[in-house]
PDB file of N, CA and C in Angstrom:
ATOM      1  N   UNK A  66     -10.009  17.243  31.805  1.00 61.00           N
ATOM      2  CA  UNK A  66      -9.324  16.006  32.109  1.00 61.00           C
ATOM      3  C   UNK A  66      -8.031  16.334  32.849  1.00 61.00           C
ATOM      4  N   UNK A  67      -7.788  15.589  33.918  1.00 70.00           N
ATOM      5  CA  UNK A  67      -6.616  15.823  34.738  1.00 70.00           C
ATOM      6  C   UNK A  67      -5.440  14.993  34.249  1.00 70.00           C
ATOM      7  N   UNK A  68      -4.277  15.588  34.266  1.00 70.00           N
ATOM      8  CA  UNK A  68      -3.069  14.856  33.886  1.00 70.00           C
ATOM      9  C   UNK A  68      -2.634  13.952  35.027  1.00 70.00           C
ATOM     10  N   UNK A  69      -2.170  12.762  34.649  1.00 69.00           N
ATOM     11  CA  UNK A  69      -1.597  11.854  35.660  1.00 69.00           C
ATOM     12  C   UNK A  69      -0.125  12.184  35.831  1.00 69.00           C
ATOM     13  N   UNK A  70       0.324  12.099  37.058  1.00 71.00           N
ATOM     14  CA  UNK A  70       1.740  12.373  37.286  1.00 71.00           C
ATOM     15  C   UNK A  70       2.565  11.173  36.816  1.00 71.00           C
ATOM     16  N   UNK A  71       3.718  11.442  36.277  1.00 67.00           N
ATOM     17  CA  UNK A  71       4.612  10.395  35.799  1.00 67.00           C
ATOM     18  C   UNK A  71       5.534  10.013  36.933  1.00 67.00           C
ATOM     19  N   UNK A  72       5.539   8.725  37.252  1.00 69.00           N
ATOM     20  CA  UNK A  72       6.393   8.236  38.324  1.00 69.00           C
ATOM     21  C   UNK A  72       7.623   7.581  37.707  1.00 69.00           C
ATOM     22  N   UNK A  73       8.802   7.806  38.286  1.00 72.00           N
ATOM     23  CA  UNK A  73      10.009   7.184  37.748  1.00 72.00           C
ATOM     24  C   UNK A  73      10.008   5.680  37.985  1.00 72.00           C
ATOM     25  N   UNK A  74      10.684   4.966  37.122  1.00 68.00           N
ATOM     26  CA  UNK A  74      10.833   3.522  37.299  1.00 68.00           C
ATOM     27  C   UNK A  74       9.720   2.735  36.640  1.00 68.00           C
ATOM     28  N   UNK A  75       9.789   1.427  36.811  1.00 65.00           N
ATOM     29  CA  UNK A  75       8.782   0.525  36.245  1.00 65.00           C
ATOM     30  C   UNK A  75       7.542   0.506  37.111  1.00 65.00           C
ATOM     31  N   UNK A  76       6.397   0.233  36.482  1.00 69.00           N
ATOM     32  CA  UNK A  76       5.191   0.050  37.301  1.00 69.00           C
ATOM     33  C   UNK A  76       5.347  -1.158  38.208  1.00 69.00           C
ATOM     34  N   UNK A  77       4.659  -1.168  39.312  1.00 73.00           N
ATOM     35  CA  UNK A  77       4.739  -2.273  40.271  1.00 73.00           C
ATOM     36  C   UNK A  77       4.361  -3.583  39.594  1.00 73.00           C
ATOM     37  N   UNK A  78       5.146  -4.606  39.848  1.00 70.00           N
ATOM     38  CA  UNK A  78       4.860  -5.926  39.302  1.00 70.00           C
ATOM     39  C   UNK A  78       5.405  -6.184  37.910  1.00 70.00           C
ATOM     40  N   UNK A  79       5.991  -5.193  37.282  1.00 68.00           N
ATOM     41  CA  UNK A  79       6.533  -5.358  35.930  1.00 68.00           C
ATOM     42  C   UNK A  79       8.020  -5.681  36.030  1.00 68.00           C
ATOM     43  N   UNK A  80       8.456  -6.621  35.228  1.00 71.00           N
ATOM     44  CA  UNK A  80       9.859  -7.012  35.243  1.00 71.00           C
ATOM     45  C   UNK A  80      10.407  -7.067  33.823  1.00 71.00           C
ATOM     46  N   UNK A  81      11.706  -6.875  33.678  1.00 73.00           N
ATOM     47  CA  UNK A  81      12.324  -6.983  32.361  1.00 73.00           C
ATOM     48  C   UNK A  81      12.994  -8.340  32.184  1.00 73.00           C
ATOM     49  N   UNK A  82      12.921  -9.191  33.201  1.00 79.00           N
ATOM     50  CA  UNK A  82      13.555 -10.500  33.128  1.00 79.00           C
ATOM     51  C   UNK A  82      12.689 -11.452  32.314  1.00 79.00           C
ATOM     52  N   UNK A  83      13.265 -12.047  31.303  1.00 87.00           N
ATOM     53  CA  UNK A  83      12.593 -13.044  30.468  1.00 87.00           C
ATOM     54  C   UNK A  83      13.436 -14.309  30.560  1.00 87.00           C
ATOM     55  N   UNK A  84      12.940 -15.323  31.270  1.00 90.00           N
ATOM     56  CA  UNK A  84      13.724 -16.529  31.543  1.00 90.00           C
ATOM     57  C   UNK A  84      14.180 -17.231  30.267  1.00 90.00           C
ATOM     58  N   UNK A  85      13.299 -17.360  29.280  1.00 92.00           N
ATOM     59  CA  UNK A  85      13.675 -18.041  28.033  1.00 92.00           C
ATOM     60  C   UNK A  85      14.797 -17.296  27.315  1.00 92.00           C
ATOM     61  N   UNK A  86      14.673 -15.979  27.247  1.00 93.00           N
ATOM     62  CA  UNK A  86      15.692 -15.175  26.586  1.00 93.00           C
ATOM     63  C   UNK A  86      17.011 -15.223  27.347  1.00 93.00           C
ATOM     64  N   UNK A  87      16.947 -15.139  28.674  1.00 94.00           N
ATOM     65  CA  UNK A  87      18.161 -15.191  29.492  1.00 94.00           C
ATOM     66  C   UNK A  87      18.874 -16.531  29.317  1.00 94.00           C
ATOM     67  N   UNK A  88      18.109 -17.623  29.291  1.00 95.00           N
ATOM     68  CA  UNK A  88      18.708 -18.948  29.111  1.00 95.00           C
ATOM     69  C   UNK A  88      19.297 -19.105  27.716  1.00 95.00           C
ATOM     70  N   UNK A  89      18.620 -18.566  26.704  1.00 96.00           N
ATOM     71  CA  UNK A  89      19.137 -18.646  25.332  1.00 96.00           C
ATOM     72  C   UNK A  89      20.422 -17.840  25.194  1.00 96.00           C
ATOM     73  N   UNK A  90      20.454 -16.649  25.783  1.00 97.00           N
ATOM     74  CA  UNK A  90      21.671 -15.829  25.725  1.00 97.00           C
ATOM     75  C   UNK A  90      22.809 -16.537  26.441  1.00 97.00           C
ATOM     76  N   UNK A  91      22.525 -17.082  27.613  1.00 97.00           N
ATOM     77  CA  UNK A  91      23.547 -17.798  28.376  1.00 97.00           C
ATOM     78  C   UNK A  91      24.083 -19.000  27.625  1.00 97.00           C
ATOM     79  N   UNK A  92      23.192 -19.744  26.975  1.00 96.00           N
ATOM     80  CA  UNK A  92      23.613 -20.906  26.197  1.00 96.00           C
ATOM     81  C   UNK A  92      24.479 -20.479  25.006  1.00 96.00           C
ATOM     82  N   UNK A  93      24.134 -19.348  24.400  1.00 96.00           N
ATOM     83  CA  UNK A  93      24.929 -18.836  23.276  1.00 96.00           C
ATOM     84  C   UNK A  93      26.329 -18.453  23.744  1.00 96.00           C
ATOM     85  N   UNK A  94      26.407 -17.758  24.871  1.00 97.00           N
ATOM     86  CA  UNK A  94      27.714 -17.360  25.406  1.00 97.00           C
ATOM     87  C   UNK A  94      28.542 -18.599  25.736  1.00 97.00           C
ATOM     88  N   UNK A  95      27.925 -19.556  26.402  1.00 97.00           N
ATOM     89  CA  UNK A  95      28.636 -20.781  26.782  1.00 97.00           C
ATOM     90  C   UNK A  95      29.134 -21.537  25.548  1.00 97.00           C
ATOM     91  N   UNK A  96      28.287 -21.647  24.524  1.00 96.00           N
ATOM     92  CA  UNK A  96      28.675 -22.371  23.312  1.00 96.00           C
ATOM     93  C   UNK A  96      29.839 -21.678  22.601  1.00 96.00           C
ATOM     94  N   UNK A  97      29.766 -20.361  22.489  1.00 96.00           N
ATOM     95  CA  UNK A  97      30.844 -19.617  21.824  1.00 96.00           C
ATOM     96  C   UNK A  97      32.132 -19.687  22.644  1.00 96.00           C
ATOM     97  N   UNK A  98      31.990 -19.584  23.959  1.00 96.00           N
ATOM     98  CA  UNK A  98      33.171 -19.657  24.829  1.00 96.00           C
ATOM     99  C   UNK A  98      33.827 -21.029  24.729  1.00 96.00           C
ATOM    100  N   UNK A  99      33.033 -22.079  24.810  1.00 96.00           N
ATOM    101  CA  UNK A  99      33.568 -23.442  24.729  1.00 96.00           C
ATOM    102  C   UNK A  99      34.164 -23.712  23.352  1.00 96.00           C
ATOM    103  N   UNK A 100      33.521 -23.191  22.325  1.00 95.00           N
ATOM    104  CA  UNK A 100      34.025 -23.355  20.965  1.00 95.00           C
ATOM    105  C   UNK A 100      35.390 -22.724  20.757  1.00 95.00           C
ATOM    106  N   UNK A 101      35.652 -21.674  21.486  1.00 95.00           N
ATOM    107  CA  UNK A 101      36.952 -21.002  21.394  1.00 95.00           C
ATOM    108  C   UNK A 101      37.955 -21.556  22.401  1.00 95.00           C
ATOM    109  N   UNK A 102      37.503 -22.477  23.256  1.00 96.00           N
ATOM    110  CA  UNK A 102      38.397 -23.085  24.233  1.00 96.00           C
ATOM    111  C   UNK A 102      38.811 -22.149  25.349  1.00 96.00           C
ATOM    112  N   UNK A 103      37.924 -21.228  25.714  1.00 96.00           N
ATOM    113  CA  UNK A 103      38.225 -20.253  26.761  1.00 96.00           C
ATOM    114  C   UNK A 103      37.542 -20.701  28.054  1.00 96.00           C
ATOM    115  N   UNK A 104      38.269 -20.686  29.145  1.00 97.00           N
ATOM    116  CA  UNK A 104      37.697 -21.011  30.452  1.00 97.00           C
ATOM    117  C   UNK A 104      36.791 -19.862  30.894  1.00 97.00           C
ATOM    118  N   UNK A 105      35.798 -20.196  31.691  1.00 96.00           N
ATOM    119  CA  UNK A 105      34.853 -19.185  32.172  1.00 96.00           C
ATOM    120  C   UNK A 105      35.568 -18.059  32.918  1.00 96.00           C
ATOM    121  N   UNK A 106      36.518 -18.418  33.750  1.00 97.00           N
ATOM    122  CA  UNK A 106      37.250 -17.403  34.513  1.00 97.00           C
ATOM    123  C   UNK A 106      38.058 -16.494  33.584  1.00 97.00           C
ATOM    124  N   UNK A 107      38.646 -17.063  32.547  1.00 97.00           N
ATOM    125  CA  UNK A 107      39.412 -16.259  31.594  1.00 97.00           C
ATOM    126  C   UNK A 107      38.509 -15.290  30.843  1.00 97.00           C
ATOM    127  N   UNK A 108      37.340 -15.772  30.419  1.00 97.00           N
ATOM    128  CA  UNK A 108      36.410 -14.889  29.715  1.00 97.00           C
ATOM    129  C   UNK A 108      35.938 -13.768  30.629  1.00 97.00           C
ATOM    130  N   UNK A 109      35.661 -14.096  31.876  1.00 97.00           N
ATOM    131  CA  UNK A 109      35.236 -13.069  32.827  1.00 97.00           C
ATOM    132  C   UNK A 109      36.320 -12.006  32.994  1.00 97.00           C
ATOM    133  N   UNK A 110      37.579 -12.435  33.097  1.00 97.00           N
ATOM    134  CA  UNK A 110      38.686 -11.480  33.213  1.00 97.00           C
ATOM    135  C   UNK A 110      38.799 -10.619  31.967  1.00 97.00           C
ATOM    136  N   UNK A 111      38.674 -11.236  30.790  1.00 97.00           N
ATOM    137  CA  UNK A 111      38.755 -10.483  29.534  1.00 97.00           C
ATOM    138  C   UNK A 111      37.619  -9.470  29.410  1.00 97.00           C
ATOM    139  N   UNK A 112      36.439  -9.849  29.914  1.00 97.00           N
ATOM    140  CA  UNK A 112      35.271  -8.976  29.828  1.00 97.00           C
ATOM    141  C   UNK A 112      35.221  -7.945  30.960  1.00 97.00           C
ATOM    142  N   UNK A 113      36.049  -8.148  31.982  1.00 97.00           N
ATOM    143  CA  UNK A 113      36.069  -7.208  33.103  1.00 97.00           C
ATOM    144  C   UNK A 113      34.863  -7.351  34.017  1.00 97.00           C
ATOM    145  N   UNK A 114      34.374  -8.594  34.168  1.00 96.00           N
ATOM    146  CA  UNK A 114      33.258  -8.849  35.068  1.00 96.00           C
ATOM    147  C   UNK A 114      33.631  -9.976  36.020  1.00 96.00           C
ATOM    148  N   UNK A 115      32.872 -10.141  37.072  1.00 96.00           N
ATOM    149  CA  UNK A 115      33.131 -11.210  38.034  1.00 96.00           C
ATOM    150  C   UNK A 115      32.817 -12.571  37.414  1.00 96.00           C
ATOM    151  N   UNK A 116      33.599 -13.582  37.756  1.00 96.00           N
ATOM    152  CA  UNK A 116      33.359 -14.922  37.232  1.00 96.00           C
ATOM    153  C   UNK A 116      31.999 -15.440  37.669  1.00 96.00           C
ATOM    154  N   UNK A 117      31.629 -15.158  38.905  1.00 96.00           N
ATOM    155  CA  UNK A 117      30.332 -15.624  39.406  1.00 96.00           C
ATOM    156  C   UNK A 117      29.175 -14.993  38.622  1.00 96.00           C
ATOM    157  N   UNK A 118      29.337 -13.731  38.235  1.00 96.00           N
ATOM    158  CA  UNK A 118      28.300 -13.067  37.442  1.00 96.00           C
ATOM    159  C   UNK A 118      28.202 -13.704  36.058  1.00 96.00           C
ATOM    160  N   UNK A 119      29.346 -13.991  35.452  1.00 97.00           N
ATOM    161  CA  UNK A 119      29.346 -14.646  34.147  1.00 97.00           C
ATOM    162  C   UNK A 119      28.686 -16.019  34.247  1.00 97.00           C
ATOM    163  N   UNK A 120      28.953 -16.737  35.320  1.00 96.00           N
ATOM    164  CA  UNK A 120      28.314 -18.038  35.527  1.00 96.00           C
ATOM    165  C   UNK A 120      26.801 -17.916  35.599  1.00 96.00           C
ATOM    166  N   UNK A 121      26.317 -16.901  36.293  1.00 96.00           N
ATOM    167  CA  UNK A 121      24.878 -16.682  36.395  1.00 96.00           C
ATOM    168  C   UNK A 121      24.283 -16.295  35.048  1.00 96.00           C
ATOM    169  N   UNK A 122      25.021 -15.524  34.264  1.00 96.00           N
ATOM    170  CA  UNK A 122      24.561 -15.173  32.913  1.00 96.00           C
ATOM    171  C   UNK A 122      24.480 -16.432  32.061  1.00 96.00           C
ATOM    172  N   UNK A 123      25.521 -17.270  32.103  1.00 97.00           N
ATOM    173  CA  UNK A 123      25.534 -18.495  31.300  1.00 97.00           C
ATOM    174  C   UNK A 123      24.428 -19.464  31.704  1.00 97.00           C
ATOM    175  N   UNK A 124      24.054 -19.476  32.974  1.00 96.00           N
ATOM    176  CA  UNK A 124      22.986 -20.362  33.436  1.00 96.00           C
ATOM    177  C   UNK A 124      21.602 -19.758  33.220  1.00 96.00           C
ATOM    178  N   UNK A 125      21.559 -18.509  32.761  1.00 94.00           N
ATOM    179  CA  UNK A 125      20.280 -17.852  32.528  1.00 94.00           C
ATOM    180  C   UNK A 125      19.637 -17.317  33.782  1.00 94.00           C
ATOM    181  N   UNK A 126      20.419 -17.145  34.832  1.00 93.00           N
ATOM    182  CA  UNK A 126      19.896 -16.634  36.102  1.00 93.00           C
ATOM    183  C   UNK A 126      19.897 -15.108  36.147  1.00 93.00           C
ATOM    184  N   UNK A 127      20.714 -14.475  35.338  1.00 92.00           N
ATOM    185  CA  UNK A 127      20.786 -13.012  35.274  1.00 92.00           C
ATOM    186  C   UNK A 127      20.608 -12.571  33.834  1.00 92.00           C
ATOM    187  N   UNK A 128      19.897 -11.459  33.663  1.00 91.00           N
ATOM    188  CA  UNK A 128      19.754 -10.826  32.357  1.00 91.00           C
ATOM    189  C   UNK A 128      20.807  -9.718  32.303  1.00 91.00           C
ATOM    190  N   UNK A 129      21.820  -9.860  31.437  1.00 93.00           N
ATOM    191  CA  UNK A 129      22.896  -8.869  31.422  1.00 93.00           C
ATOM    192  C   UNK A 129      22.441  -7.534  30.841  1.00 93.00           C
ATOM    193  N   UNK A 130      23.106  -6.481  31.265  1.00 92.00           N
ATOM    194  CA  UNK A 130      22.843  -5.160  30.712  1.00 92.00           C
ATOM    195  C   UNK A 130      23.473  -5.071  29.331  1.00 92.00           C
ATOM    196  N   UNK A 131      23.134  -4.045  28.607  1.00 94.00           N
ATOM    197  CA  UNK A 131      23.699  -3.838  27.276  1.00 94.00           C
ATOM    198  C   UNK A 131      25.218  -3.698  27.350  1.00 94.00           C
ATOM    199  N   UNK A 132      25.709  -3.018  28.366  1.00 96.00           N
ATOM    200  CA  UNK A 132      27.150  -2.843  28.525  1.00 96.00           C
ATOM    201  C   UNK A 132      27.844  -4.190  28.726  1.00 96.00           C
ATOM    202  N   UNK A 133      27.247  -5.070  29.518  1.00 96.00           N
ATOM    203  CA  UNK A 133      27.831  -6.394  29.759  1.00 96.00           C
ATOM    204  C   UNK A 133      27.796  -7.221  28.488  1.00 96.00           C
ATOM    205  N   UNK A 134      26.719  -7.109  27.715  1.00 97.00           N
ATOM    206  CA  UNK A 134      26.634  -7.836  26.439  1.00 97.00           C
ATOM    207  C   UNK A 134      27.776  -7.408  25.527  1.00 97.00           C
ATOM    208  N   UNK A 135      28.030  -6.121  25.432  1.00 97.00           N
ATOM    209  CA  UNK A 135      29.124  -5.629  24.592  1.00 97.00           C
ATOM    210  C   UNK A 135      30.472  -6.128  25.108  1.00 97.00           C
ATOM    211  N   UNK A 136      30.665  -6.124  26.427  1.00 97.00           N
ATOM    212  CA  UNK A 136      31.934  -6.594  27.000  1.00 97.00           C
ATOM    213  C   UNK A 136      32.162  -8.075  26.702  1.00 97.00           C
ATOM    214  N   UNK A 137      31.106  -8.881  26.855  1.00 97.00           N
ATOM    215  CA  UNK A 137      31.224 -10.318  26.596  1.00 97.00           C
ATOM    216  C   UNK A 137      31.522 -10.573  25.128  1.00 97.00           C
ATOM    217  N   UNK A 138      30.801  -9.893  24.237  1.00 97.00           N
ATOM    218  CA  UNK A 138      31.030 -10.062  22.798  1.00 97.00           C
ATOM    219  C   UNK A 138      32.460  -9.669  22.430  1.00 97.00           C
ATOM    220  N   UNK A 139      32.930  -8.561  22.972  1.00 97.00           N
ATOM    221  CA  UNK A 139      34.291  -8.100  22.701  1.00 97.00           C
ATOM    222  C   UNK A 139      35.317  -9.103  23.208  1.00 97.00           C
ATOM    223  N   UNK A 140      35.093  -9.641  24.402  1.00 97.00           N
ATOM    224  CA  UNK A 140      36.018 -10.608  24.983  1.00 97.00           C
ATOM    225  C   UNK A 140      36.048 -11.903  24.170  1.00 97.00           C
ATOM    226  N   UNK A 141      34.914 -12.269  23.580  1.00 96.00           N
ATOM    227  CA  UNK A 141      34.849 -13.465  22.732  1.00 96.00           C
ATOM    228  C   UNK A 141      35.371 -13.202  21.315  1.00 96.00           C
ATOM    229  N   UNK A 142      35.665 -11.923  21.028  1.00 95.00           N
ATOM    230  CA  UNK A 142      36.087 -11.486  19.696  1.00 95.00           C
ATOM    231  C   UNK A 142      35.009 -11.774  18.660  1.00 95.00           C
ATOM    232  N   UNK A 143      33.763 -11.525  19.067  1.00 95.00           N
ATOM    233  CA  UNK A 143      32.598 -11.628  18.205  1.00 95.00           C
ATOM    234  C   UNK A 143      31.926 -10.269  18.183  1.00 95.00           C
ATOM    235  N   UNK A 144      31.189 -10.000  17.124  1.00 96.00           N
ATOM    236  CA  UNK A 144      30.388  -8.780  17.121  1.00 96.00           C
ATOM    237  C   UNK A 144      29.155  -9.036  17.973  1.00 96.00           C
ATOM    238  N   UNK A 145      28.557  -7.977  18.459  1.00 97.00           N
ATOM    239  CA  UNK A 145      27.325  -8.150  19.224  1.00 97.00           C
ATOM    240  C   UNK A 145      26.232  -8.725  18.329  1.00 97.00           C
ATOM    241  N   UNK A 146      26.276  -8.394  17.046  1.00 97.00           N
ATOM    242  CA  UNK A 146      25.289  -8.934  16.104  1.00 97.00           C
ATOM    243  C   UNK A 146      25.419 -10.453  15.996  1.00 97.00           C
ATOM    244  N   UNK A 147      26.646 -10.951  15.937  1.00 96.00           N
ATOM    245  CA  UNK A 147      26.860 -12.402  15.864  1.00 96.00           C
ATOM    246  C   UNK A 147      26.415 -13.072  17.157  1.00 96.00           C
ATOM    247  N   UNK A 148      26.655 -12.427  18.279  1.00 97.00           N
ATOM    248  CA  UNK A 148      26.223 -12.973  19.566  1.00 97.00           C
ATOM    249  C   UNK A 148      24.696 -13.013  19.643  1.00 97.00           C
ATOM    250  N   UNK A 149      24.044 -11.974  19.148  1.00 96.00           N
ATOM    251  CA  UNK A 149      22.578 -11.953  19.136  1.00 96.00           C
ATOM    252  C   UNK A 149      22.018 -12.980  18.153  1.00 96.00           C
ATOM    253  N   UNK A 150      22.689 -13.169  17.022  1.00 96.00           N
ATOM    254  CA  UNK A 150      22.254 -14.187  16.063  1.00 96.00           C
ATOM    255  C   UNK A 150      22.341 -15.579  16.683  1.00 96.00           C
ATOM    256  N   UNK A 151      23.394 -15.832  17.445  1.00 96.00           N
ATOM    257  CA  UNK A 151      23.539 -17.112  18.131  1.00 96.00           C
ATOM    258  C   UNK A 151      22.453 -17.265  19.203  1.00 96.00           C
ATOM    259  N   UNK A 152      22.113 -16.171  19.867  1.00 96.00           N
ATOM    260  CA  UNK A 152      21.029 -16.181  20.853  1.00 96.00           C
ATOM    261  C   UNK A 152      19.708 -16.528  20.186  1.00 96.00           C
ATOM    262  N   UNK A 153      19.445 -15.920  19.033  1.00 95.00           N
ATOM    263  CA  UNK A 153      18.221 -16.225  18.287  1.00 95.00           C
ATOM    264  C   UNK A 153      18.184 -17.683  17.866  1.00 95.00           C
ATOM    265  N   UNK A 154      19.330 -18.219  17.485  1.00 94.00           N
ATOM    266  CA  UNK A 154      19.407 -19.618  17.112  1.00 94.00           C
ATOM    267  C   UNK A 154      19.086 -20.504  18.304  1.00 94.00           C
ATOM    268  N   UNK A 155      19.605 -20.145  19.478  1.00 92.00           N
ATOM    269  CA  UNK A 155      19.335 -20.902  20.700  1.00 92.00           C
ATOM    270  C   UNK A 155      17.831 -20.835  21.053  1.00 92.00           C
ATOM    271  N   UNK A 156      17.223 -19.672  20.848  1.00 92.00           N
ATOM    272  CA  UNK A 156      15.796 -19.522  21.116  1.00 92.00           C
ATOM    273  C   UNK A 156      14.965 -20.404  20.185  1.00 92.00           C
ATOM    274  N   UNK A 157      15.367 -20.460  18.920  1.00 91.00           N
ATOM    275  CA  UNK A 157      14.637 -21.251  17.932  1.00 91.00           C
ATOM    276  C   UNK A 157      14.708 -22.736  18.243  1.00 91.00           C
ATOM    277  N   UNK A 158      15.855 -23.208  18.706  1.00 89.00           N
ATOM    278  CA  UNK A 158      16.000 -24.635  19.004  1.00 89.00           C
ATOM    279  C   UNK A 158      15.337 -25.002  20.322  1.00 89.00           C
ATOM    280  N   UNK A 159      15.130 -24.029  21.206  1.00 78.00           N
ATOM    281  CA  UNK A 159      14.519 -24.319  22.506  1.00 78.00           C
ATOM    282  C   UNK A 159      12.999 -24.419  22.409  1.00 78.00           C
ATOM    283  N   UNK A 160      12.412 -23.834  21.367  1.00 71.00           N
ATOM    284  CA  UNK A 160      10.952 -23.865  21.238  1.00 71.00           C
ATOM    285  C   UNK A 160      10.498 -25.233  20.745  1.00 71.00           C
ATOM    286  N   UNK A 161       9.386 -25.735  21.314  1.00 63.00           N
ATOM    287  CA  UNK A 161       8.895 -27.060  20.922  1.00 63.00           C
ATOM    288  C   UNK A 161       8.314 -27.096  19.523  1.00 63.00           C
TER     289      UNK A 161
END
C-alpha cells in the first residue's frame, strides 16, 4: 500500500466558517458591550483591533481567531468562558 502525501492547509472546498456560530458570537459580544455601555469604537480600541473588524464580528460576517476572542473578552472584562457561555445561550435562543 502506498502512502499518500500530506498537503498543507485545508482540503479544497472545506471552510471553518459557520454562519450560525459567527452570528451567535457576534450577538453575544454586542449584548455584553451594550450592557456595559461601551461604544463599538471604544471596545475596538481596548481590544486592539480595527473598529470595522469588530463590526463585522458583531454582525457575524467574520469568524474571529482565538487571539481576537481573548482580546475581546479581556476588553469587556469578561472571562473567555463567560463569553463562550453567552455565545452558547445565543445559539440556543436562535434555534427554532
